[in-house]
CSV table of C-alpha atoms in Angstrom, one decimal:
chain,number,residue,atom,x,y,z
A,13,MET,CA,8.2,-62.3,-49.4
A,14,ALA,CA,8.0,-66.0,-48.5
A,15,LYS,CA,10.3,-67.2,-45.8
A,16,PRO,CA,12.9,-69.8,-46.9
A,17,GLY,CA,12.4,-73.4,-46.0
A,18,ALA,CA,11.0,-76.6,-47.2
A,19,SER,CA,8.2,-76.8,-49.7
A,20,GLY,CA,5.8,-79.3,-51.1
A,21,VAL,CA,5.6,-82.7,-49.4
A,22,THR,CA,8.6,-82.0,-47.2
A,23,ARG,CA,6.8,-78.9,-45.7
A,24,ILE,CA,3.7,-81.0,-45.0
A,25,ILE,CA,5.8,-83.7,-43.3
A,26,ASN,CA,7.7,-81.0,-41.2
A,27,ALA,CA,4.4,-79.3,-40.3
A,28,THR,CA,2.9,-82.6,-39.2
A,29,GLY,CA,6.0,-83.2,-37.0
A,30,TYR,CA,5.6,-79.8,-35.4
A,31,SER,CA,1.9,-80.4,-34.7
A,32,MET,CA,2.7,-83.8,-33.1
A,33,LYS,CA,5.4,-82.1,-31.0
A,34,GLY,CA,2.8,-79.5,-29.9
A,35,LEU,CA,0.2,-82.1,-29.0
A,36,LYS,CA,2.8,-84.0,-27.0
A,37,SER,CA,3.8,-80.8,-25.2
A,38,ALA,CA,0.2,-80.0,-24.4
A,39,TRP,CA,-0.3,-83.5,-23.0
A,40,ILE,CA,2.8,-83.4,-20.8
A,41,ASN,CA,2.5,-79.8,-19.6
A,42,GLU,CA,-1.2,-78.9,-19.6
A,43,ALA,CA,-3.5,-80.6,-17.1
A,44,ALA,CA,-6.6,-78.9,-18.5
A,45,PHE,CA,-5.7,-80.3,-22.0
A,46,ARG,CA,-5.4,-83.8,-20.6
A,47,GLN,CA,-8.7,-83.5,-18.7
A,48,GLU,CA,-10.6,-82.1,-21.7
A,49,LEU,CA,-9.2,-84.6,-24.1
A,50,ILE,CA,-10.1,-87.6,-21.9
A,51,LEU,CA,-13.6,-86.2,-21.4
A,52,ILE,CA,-14.1,-85.7,-25.1
A,53,LEU,CA,-12.8,-89.2,-25.9
A,54,LEU,CA,-15.4,-90.5,-23.4
A,55,LEU,CA,-18.1,-88.4,-24.9
A,56,MET,CA,-17.5,-89.4,-28.5
A,57,PRO,CA,-19.4,-92.7,-28.3
A,58,LEU,CA,-22.3,-90.9,-26.6
A,59,ALA,CA,-22.5,-88.5,-29.6
A,60,PHE,CA,-23.3,-91.5,-31.8
A,61,TRP,CA,-25.9,-92.7,-29.3
A,62,LEU,CA,-27.5,-89.3,-28.6
A,63,GLY,CA,-27.5,-87.8,-32.1
A,64,ASP,CA,-30.7,-88.5,-34.1
A,65,SER,CA,-29.0,-87.6,-37.4
A,66,LEU,CA,-25.6,-87.2,-39.0
A,67,ASN,CA,-25.9,-83.5,-38.5
A,68,GLN,CA,-26.5,-83.8,-34.8
A,69,ILE,CA,-23.7,-86.3,-34.4
A,70,LEU,CA,-21.3,-84.1,-36.2
A,71,LEU,CA,-22.4,-81.1,-34.2
A,72,LEU,CA,-21.7,-82.9,-31.0
A,73,ILE,CA,-18.3,-84.0,-32.2
A,74,VAL,CA,-17.2,-80.7,-33.7
A,75,ILE,CA,-18.4,-78.6,-30.7
A,76,SER,CA,-16.5,-81.0,-28.3
A,77,TRP,CA,-13.2,-80.8,-30.3
A,78,LEU,CA,-13.6,-77.0,-30.4
A,79,VAL,CA,-12.9,-77.0,-26.6
A,80,VAL,CA,-9.6,-78.8,-27.2
A,81,ILE,CA,-8.6,-76.4,-30.0
A,82,VAL,CA,-9.3,-73.4,-27.9
A,83,GLU,CA,-7.4,-74.9,-24.9
A,84,VAL,CA,-4.3,-75.5,-27.1
A,85,LEU,CA,-4.5,-71.8,-28.3
A,86,ASN,CA,-4.9,-70.6,-24.7
A,87,SER,CA,-1.9,-72.7,-23.7
A,88,ALA,CA,0.1,-71.2,-26.6
A,89,ILE,CA,-0.8,-67.7,-25.4
A,90,GLU,CA,0.2,-68.5,-21.8
A,91,ALA,CA,3.5,-70.0,-23.0
A,92,VAL,CA,4.4,-66.8,-24.9
A,93,VAL,CA,3.4,-64.5,-22.1
A,94,ASP,CA,5.4,-66.6,-19.6
A,95,ARG,CA,8.4,-66.6,-22.0
A,96,VAL,CA,8.4,-62.8,-22.2
A,97,GLY,CA,8.7,-62.4,-18.4
A,98,SER,CA,7.4,-63.4,-15.0
A,99,GLU,CA,6.8,-59.9,-13.7
A,100,HIS,CA,3.2,-58.7,-13.4
A,101,HIS,CA,2.2,-56.6,-16.4
A,102,GLU,CA,-1.4,-55.5,-17.2
A,103,LEU,CA,-1.2,-56.6,-20.8
A,104,SER,CA,0.2,-60.0,-19.9
A,105,GLY,CA,-2.6,-60.5,-17.4
A,106,ARG,CA,-5.1,-59.4,-20.0
A,107,ALA,CA,-3.8,-61.8,-22.6
A,108,LYS,CA,-4.0,-64.7,-20.2
A,109,ASP,CA,-7.5,-63.7,-19.0
A,110,LEU,CA,-8.7,-63.4,-22.6
A,111,GLY,CA,-7.4,-66.9,-23.4
A,112,SER,CA,-9.1,-68.2,-20.3
A,113,ALA,CA,-12.3,-66.5,-21.3
A,114,ALA,CA,-12.1,-68.1,-24.8
A,115,VAL,CA,-11.9,-71.6,-23.1
A,116,PHE,CA,-14.8,-70.7,-20.8
A,117,ILE,CA,-17.0,-69.7,-23.8
A,118,ALA,CA,-16.1,-72.9,-25.7
A,119,LEU,CA,-17.0,-75.0,-22.6
A,120,ALA,CA,-20.3,-73.1,-22.1
A,121,LEU,CA,-21.2,-73.5,-25.8
A,122,ASN,CA,-20.4,-77.2,-25.5
A,123,ALA,CA,-22.6,-77.5,-22.5
A,124,LEU,CA,-25.4,-75.7,-24.3
A,125,VAL,CA,-25.3,-77.9,-27.4
A,126,TRP,CA,-25.0,-81.1,-25.5
A,127,GLY,CA,-27.8,-80.0,-23.1
A,128,ALA,CA,-30.1,-79.0,-25.9
A,129,LEU,CA,-29.7,-82.3,-27.7
A,130,VAL,CA,-30.2,-84.2,-24.4
A,131,GLY,CA,-33.3,-82.2,-23.8
A,132,ARG,CA,-34.7,-82.7,-27.3
A,133,ASN,CA,-33.7,-86.3,-28.0
A,134,LEU,CA,-33.9,-87.9,-24.6
A,135,LEU,CA,-36.3,-85.8,-22.6
A,136,GLY,CA,-38.6,-84.7,-25.5
A,137,TRP,CA,-38.6,-81.1,-24.4
A,138,TRP,CA,-39.3,-79.7,-27.8
């Protein structure tokens, strides 16, 4: 059963507003989000310089934005866990640790892709 609410264009407008509210909240409340977003905005011009093809450029852009996406999801997990309660609970700790692990994996994957393309395109390693 569908939940009641707006539909069509109104739903899209409302959803866009909620998304902007979420991005604003992430910027205000999450230092890691701000740091990663600034880093990615600085790296985007380098993606166009480093990439030898459209595929490489898009790979660098997509893998970089993946870090921000995972960070936002991690922040959402942390907000829900903190909302539930401040007392230590094994499942709360596990949820936060798993979110942090997801960010770490995204950052490591990002470093791998950027490093591989620097190695290939700038250093001629392979």
